[in-house]
């Protein structure tokens, strides 16, 4: 099974590309969803976060108030690194578990390829763990506009989130395929389909060679 990392900055359209791959029957493992799972009530990571940052990061029901934590880490690099040290190893371990489950769940053997939707691939230095990396890019001002329109995000908050993430240049430096999302949905789908076909053909060649 060929492991393909899909990454891109907030508002880039990465989730839309992931959904397009899923339409082709490619299984998608969502690292952001897993990142939410590892800090659910009862998970060790949440307890460690509370020990470090206090109960002010919790909602009344005991779940993590992600915005409260974000307000801390966006303005404190040391705090962000502490959060990363608590959560990132657990996210990586759970991704590995999901991939093992995925490979075993398909009748007739594992799928040709699987997508790992990983927004912090570059920030966590994990690009080399994957067989291929797909990066979705878009101009920063367009991303801010989308975040304001589609999520109701304050533009200042959107810029702050972009500023603490890797740049598109840093992402493209580790990319095997780049999908530009600056020209509308039809163009995005067309380019996504091209990349899917290239990855599928590569995965078939690898499987044939190892048979």
mmCIF file of C-alpha atoms in Angstrom:
data_model
loop_
_atom_site.group_PDB
_atom_site.id
_atom_site.type_symbol
_atom_site.label_atom_id
_atom_site.label_comp_id
_atom_site.label_asym_id
_atom_site.label_seq_id
_atom_site.Cartn_x
_atom_site.Cartn_y
_atom_site.Cartn_z
ATOM 1 C CA UNK A 1 0.000 0.000 0.000
ATOM 2 C CA UNK A 2 1.461 3.310 -1.108
ATOM 3 C CA UNK A 3 1.238 5.927 1.655
ATOM 4 C CA UNK A 4 0.585 9.434 0.361
ATOM 5 C CA UNK A 5 0.668 12.481 2.614
ATOM 6 C CA UNK A 6 -1.661 15.323 1.662
ATOM 7 C CA UNK A 7 -0.893 18.686 3.215
ATOM 8 C CA UNK A 8 -1.559 22.383 2.832
ATOM 9 C CA UNK A 9 -2.093 25.479 4.897
ATOM 10 C CA UNK A 10 -5.342 26.462 6.554
ATOM 11 C CA UNK A 11 -7.852 27.616 3.944
ATOM 12 C CA UNK A 12 -5.882 26.085 1.068
ATOM 13 C CA UNK A 13 -8.614 23.638 0.083
ATOM 14 C CA UNK A 14 -6.789 20.539 1.255
ATOM 15 C CA UNK A 15 -9.978 18.977 2.609
ATOM 16 C CA UNK A 16 -11.676 19.448 -0.755
ATOM 17 C CA UNK A 17 -8.817 17.598 -2.433
ATOM 18 C CA UNK A 18 -9.010 14.820 0.159
ATOM 19 C CA UNK A 19 -12.720 14.451 -0.567
ATOM 20 C CA UNK A 20 -11.969 14.269 -4.294
ATOM 21 C CA UNK A 21 -9.510 11.421 -3.730
ATOM 22 C CA UNK A 22 -12.146 9.672 -1.615
ATOM 23 C CA UNK A 23 -14.568 9.911 -4.549
ATOM 24 C CA UNK A 24 -12.070 7.807 -6.496
ATOM 25 C CA UNK A 25 -12.257 5.162 -3.785
ATOM 26 C CA UNK A 26 -9.003 6.087 -2.067
ATOM 27 C CA UNK A 27 -9.182 5.629 1.731
ATOM 28 C CA UNK A 28 -8.358 8.801 3.651
ATOM 29 C CA UNK A 29 -6.957 8.970 7.175
ATOM 30 C CA UNK A 30 -7.650 12.399 8.683
ATOM 31 C CA UNK A 31 -4.786 13.436 10.960
ATOM 32 C CA UNK A 32 -6.660 16.516 12.157
ATOM 33 C CA UNK A 33 -9.561 14.364 13.305
ATOM 34 C CA UNK A 34 -7.112 12.086 15.093
ATOM 35 C CA UNK A 35 -5.539 15.142 16.723
ATOM 36 C CA UNK A 36 -8.967 15.896 18.181
ATOM 37 C CA UNK A 37 -9.415 12.316 19.338
ATOM 38 C CA UNK A 38 -6.165 12.202 21.326
ATOM 39 C CA UNK A 39 -7.263 15.153 23.479
ATOM 40 C CA UNK A 40 -10.769 13.906 24.228
ATOM 41 C CA UNK A 41 -11.810 13.510 27.898
ATOM 42 C CA UNK A 42 -10.106 10.490 29.415
ATOM 43 C CA UNK A 43 -7.156 10.605 27.043
ATOM 44 C CA UNK A 44 -3.728 10.975 28.709
ATOM 45 C CA UNK A 45 -2.808 13.915 26.462
ATOM 46 C CA UNK A 46 -5.677 16.016 27.808
ATOM 47 C CA UNK A 47 -4.549 15.403 31.361
ATOM 48 C CA UNK A 48 -1.022 16.491 30.487
ATOM 49 C CA UNK A 49 -2.304 19.643 28.808
ATOM 50 C CA UNK A 50 -4.353 20.539 31.877
ATOM 51 C CA UNK A 51 -1.360 19.904 34.139
ATOM 52 C CA UNK A 52 0.673 22.313 32.017
ATOM 53 C CA UNK A 53 -1.838 25.044 31.187
ATOM 54 C CA UNK A 54 -4.504 24.765 33.884
ATOM 55 C CA UNK A 55 -8.212 24.047 33.880
ATOM 56 C CA UNK A 56 -8.875 27.267 31.994
ATOM 57 C CA UNK A 57 -8.399 25.299 28.774
ATOM 58 C CA UNK A 58 -11.405 23.098 29.596
ATOM 59 C CA UNK A 59 -15.071 23.609 28.804
ATOM 60 C CA UNK A 60 -17.718 23.123 31.459
ATOM 61 C CA UNK A 61 -18.231 19.517 30.343
ATOM 62 C CA UNK A 62 -14.537 18.705 30.793
ATOM 63 C CA UNK A 63 -13.671 18.681 27.095
ATOM 64 C CA UNK A 64 -10.844 20.724 25.629
ATOM 65 C CA UNK A 65 -11.653 24.314 24.765
ATOM 66 C CA UNK A 66 -9.566 24.413 21.600
ATOM 67 C CA UNK A 67 -9.966 28.152 21.178
ATOM 68 C CA UNK A 68 -8.730 28.812 24.714
ATOM 69 C CA UNK A 69 -5.654 26.696 24.049
ATOM 70 C CA UNK A 70 -5.160 28.325 20.653
ATOM 71 C CA UNK A 71 -5.245 31.770 22.260
ATOM 72 C CA UNK A 72 -2.280 30.687 24.384
ATOM 73 C CA UNK A 73 -0.112 28.961 21.814
ATOM 74 C CA UNK A 74 -0.544 31.463 18.975
ATOM 75 C CA UNK A 75 1.268 34.053 21.025
ATOM 76 C CA UNK A 76 3.796 31.827 22.791
ATOM 77 C CA UNK A 77 6.214 29.679 20.785
ATOM 78 C CA UNK A 78 7.366 27.792 23.858
ATOM 79 C CA UNK A 79 3.780 26.933 24.776
ATOM 80 C CA UNK A 80 3.130 25.725 21.233
ATOM 81 C CA UNK A 81 6.169 23.469 21.350
ATOM 82 C CA UNK A 82 4.990 22.030 24.673
ATOM 83 C CA UNK A 83 1.603 21.221 23.158
ATOM 84 C CA UNK A 84 3.319 19.612 20.175
ATOM 85 C CA UNK A 85 5.499 17.438 22.407
ATOM 86 C CA UNK A 86 2.383 16.194 24.181
ATOM 87 C CA UNK A 87 0.146 15.611 21.175
ATOM 88 C CA UNK A 88 2.258 14.918 18.074
ATOM 89 C CA UNK A 89 3.735 11.546 19.131
ATOM 90 C CA UNK A 90 0.256 10.314 20.030
ATOM 91 C CA UNK A 91 -1.160 11.474 16.701
ATOM 92 C CA UNK A 92 1.639 9.696 14.820
ATOM 93 C CA UNK A 93 1.080 6.490 16.765
ATOM 94 C CA UNK A 94 -2.663 6.531 16.134
ATOM 95 C CA UNK A 95 -2.164 7.197 12.419
ATOM 96 C CA UNK A 96 0.053 4.107 12.297
ATOM 97 C CA UNK A 97 -2.685 2.110 14.048
ATOM 98 C CA UNK A 98 -5.323 3.283 11.554
ATOM 99 C CA UNK A 99 -3.116 2.359 8.606
ATOM 100 C CA UNK A 100 -2.551 -1.124 10.022
ATOM 101 C CA UNK A 101 -6.298 -1.536 10.489
ATOM 102 C CA UNK A 102 -6.910 -0.227 6.982
ATOM 103 C CA UNK A 103 -4.481 -2.636 5.347
ATOM 104 C CA UNK A 104 -6.159 -5.551 7.113
ATOM 105 C CA UNK A 105 -9.729 -4.476 6.381
ATOM 106 C CA UNK A 106 -9.688 -4.841 2.588
ATOM 107 C CA UNK A 107 -10.654 -8.175 1.099
ATOM 108 C CA UNK A 108 -8.010 -9.404 -1.310
ATOM 109 C CA UNK A 109 -5.229 -7.343 0.227
ATOM 110 C CA UNK A 110 -4.598 -3.686 1.060
ATOM 111 C CA UNK A 111 -5.632 -0.885 -1.313
ATOM 112 C CA UNK A 112 -3.165 0.439 -3.886
ATOM 113 C CA UNK A 113 -2.735 3.676 -1.980
ATOM 114 C CA UNK A 114 -4.010 5.558 1.043
ATOM 115 C CA UNK A 115 -4.127 9.279 1.712
ATOM 116 C CA UNK A 116 -3.062 10.699 5.057
ATOM 117 C CA UNK A 117 -4.579 14.173 5.313
ATOM 118 C CA UNK A 118 -1.876 15.807 7.439
ATOM 119 C CA UNK A 119 -2.051 19.606 7.907
ATOM 120 C CA UNK A 120 1.131 19.748 9.999
ATOM 121 C CA UNK A 121 3.263 17.394 7.925
ATOM 122 C CA UNK A 122 6.110 19.883 7.405
ATOM 123 C CA UNK A 123 5.875 21.415 10.869
ATOM 124 C CA UNK A 124 6.320 17.978 12.453
ATOM 125 C CA UNK A 125 9.093 16.911 10.065
ATOM 126 C CA UNK A 126 7.311 13.761 8.920
ATOM 127 C CA UNK A 127 7.459 14.096 5.125
ATOM 128 C CA UNK A 128 10.108 11.393 4.770
ATOM 129 C CA UNK A 129 7.825 8.811 6.380
ATOM 130 C CA UNK A 130 5.619 8.728 3.281
ATOM 131 C CA UNK A 131 6.022 7.345 -0.226
ATOM 132 C CA UNK A 132 4.775 10.573 -1.795
ATOM 133 C CA UNK A 133 3.732 14.047 -0.674
ATOM 134 C CA UNK A 134 0.950 16.095 -2.262
ATOM 135 C CA UNK A 135 0.794 19.800 -1.393
ATOM 136 C CA UNK A 136 -2.223 22.038 -1.959
ATOM 137 C CA UNK A 137 -1.361 25.708 -2.349
ATOM 138 C CA UNK A 138 -3.284 28.975 -2.639
ATOM 139 C CA UNK A 139 -2.364 32.657 -2.224
ATOM 140 C CA UNK A 140 -2.478 33.703 1.417
ATOM 141 C CA UNK A 141 -4.894 36.587 0.846
ATOM 142 C CA UNK A 142 -7.307 34.241 -0.928
ATOM 143 C CA UNK A 143 -7.062 31.782 1.957
ATOM 144 C CA UNK A 144 -7.930 34.533 4.444
ATOM 145 C CA UNK A 145 -10.891 35.530 2.298
ATOM 146 C CA UNK A 146 -12.144 31.945 2.203
ATOM 147 C CA UNK A 147 -11.735 31.494 5.944
ATOM 148 C CA UNK A 148 -13.738 34.663 6.598
ATOM 149 C CA UNK A 149 -16.515 33.742 4.156
ATOM 150 C CA UNK A 150 -16.767 29.999 4.779
ATOM 151 C CA UNK A 151 -15.936 29.743 8.475
ATOM 152 C CA UNK A 152 -16.738 33.217 9.726
ATOM 153 C CA UNK A 153 -13.172 33.587 10.951
ATOM 154 C CA UNK A 154 -11.869 37.020 11.854
ATOM 155 C CA UNK A 155 -9.251 38.017 9.234
ATOM 156 C CA UNK A 156 -6.743 38.887 11.945
ATOM 157 C CA UNK A 157 -7.151 35.429 13.480
ATOM 158 C CA UNK A 158 -6.816 33.852 10.039
ATOM 159 C CA UNK A 159 -3.547 35.673 9.385
ATOM 160 C CA UNK A 160 -2.269 34.654 12.831
ATOM 161 C CA UNK A 161 -2.976 30.996 12.053
ATOM 162 C CA UNK A 162 -1.250 31.241 8.687
ATOM 163 C CA UNK A 163 1.781 32.925 10.254
ATOM 164 C CA UNK A 164 2.438 30.051 12.692
ATOM 165 C CA UNK A 165 2.217 27.394 9.976
ATOM 166 C CA UNK A 166 4.855 26.432 7.432
ATOM 167 C CA UNK A 167 4.929 28.494 4.247
ATOM 168 C CA UNK A 168 3.879 27.146 0.863
ATOM 169 C CA UNK A 169 7.524 27.374 -0.156
ATOM 170 C CA UNK A 170 8.511 25.099 2.713
ATOM 171 C CA UNK A 171 5.766 22.653 1.831
ATOM 172 C CA UNK A 172 6.614 22.624 -1.872
ATOM 173 C CA UNK A 173 10.241 21.849 -0.997
ATOM 174 C CA UNK A 174 9.139 18.367 0.145
ATOM 175 C CA UNK A 175 6.368 17.885 -2.438
ATOM 176 C CA UNK A 176 6.211 15.267 -5.152
ATOM 177 C CA UNK A 177 3.001 16.799 -6.506
ATOM 178 C CA UNK A 178 1.631 20.331 -6.122
ATOM 179 C CA UNK A 179 -2.040 21.186 -6.603
ATOM 180 C CA UNK A 180 -2.731 24.903 -7.000
ATOM 181 C CA UNK A 181 -6.107 26.056 -5.704
ATOM 182 C CA UNK A 182 -6.136 29.624 -6.891
ATOM 183 C CA UNK A 183 -8.351 29.270 -9.963
ATOM 184 C CA UNK A 184 -11.660 27.790 -8.882
ATOM 185 C CA UNK A 185 -13.196 24.426 -8.140
ATOM 186 C CA UNK A 186 -13.225 23.041 -11.694
ATOM 187 C CA UNK A 187 -9.489 23.590 -12.081
ATOM 188 C CA UNK A 188 -8.852 22.162 -8.622
ATOM 189 C CA UNK A 189 -10.785 18.995 -9.443
ATOM 190 C CA UNK A 190 -9.034 18.577 -12.785
ATOM 191 C CA UNK A 191 -5.580 18.864 -11.242
ATOM 192 C CA UNK A 192 -6.555 16.592 -8.339
ATOM 193 C CA UNK A 193 -7.719 13.954 -10.819
ATOM 194 C CA UNK A 194 -4.407 14.192 -12.694
ATOM 195 C CA UNK A 195 -2.449 13.675 -9.492
ATOM 196 C CA UNK A 196 -4.680 10.761 -8.494
ATOM 197 C CA UNK A 197 -4.044 9.043 -11.813
ATOM 198 C CA UNK A 198 -0.294 9.561 -11.515
ATOM 199 C CA UNK A 199 -0.244 8.156 -7.981
ATOM 200 C CA UNK A 200 -2.454 5.222 -8.943
ATOM 201 C CA UNK A 201 -0.181 4.344 -11.866
ATOM 202 C CA UNK A 202 2.905 4.616 -9.663
ATOM 203 C CA UNK A 203 1.327 2.407 -7.005
ATOM 204 C CA UNK A 204 0.422 -0.188 -9.626
ATOM 205 C CA UNK A 205 3.978 -0.249 -10.922
ATOM 206 C CA UNK A 206 5.383 -0.686 -7.437
ATOM 207 C CA UNK A 207 2.963 -3.499 -6.643
ATOM 208 C CA UNK A 208 3.715 -5.229 -9.947
ATOM 209 C CA UNK A 209 7.473 -4.985 -9.375
ATOM 210 C CA UNK A 210 7.168 -6.469 -5.888
ATOM 211 C CA UNK A 211 4.851 -9.284 -6.928
#
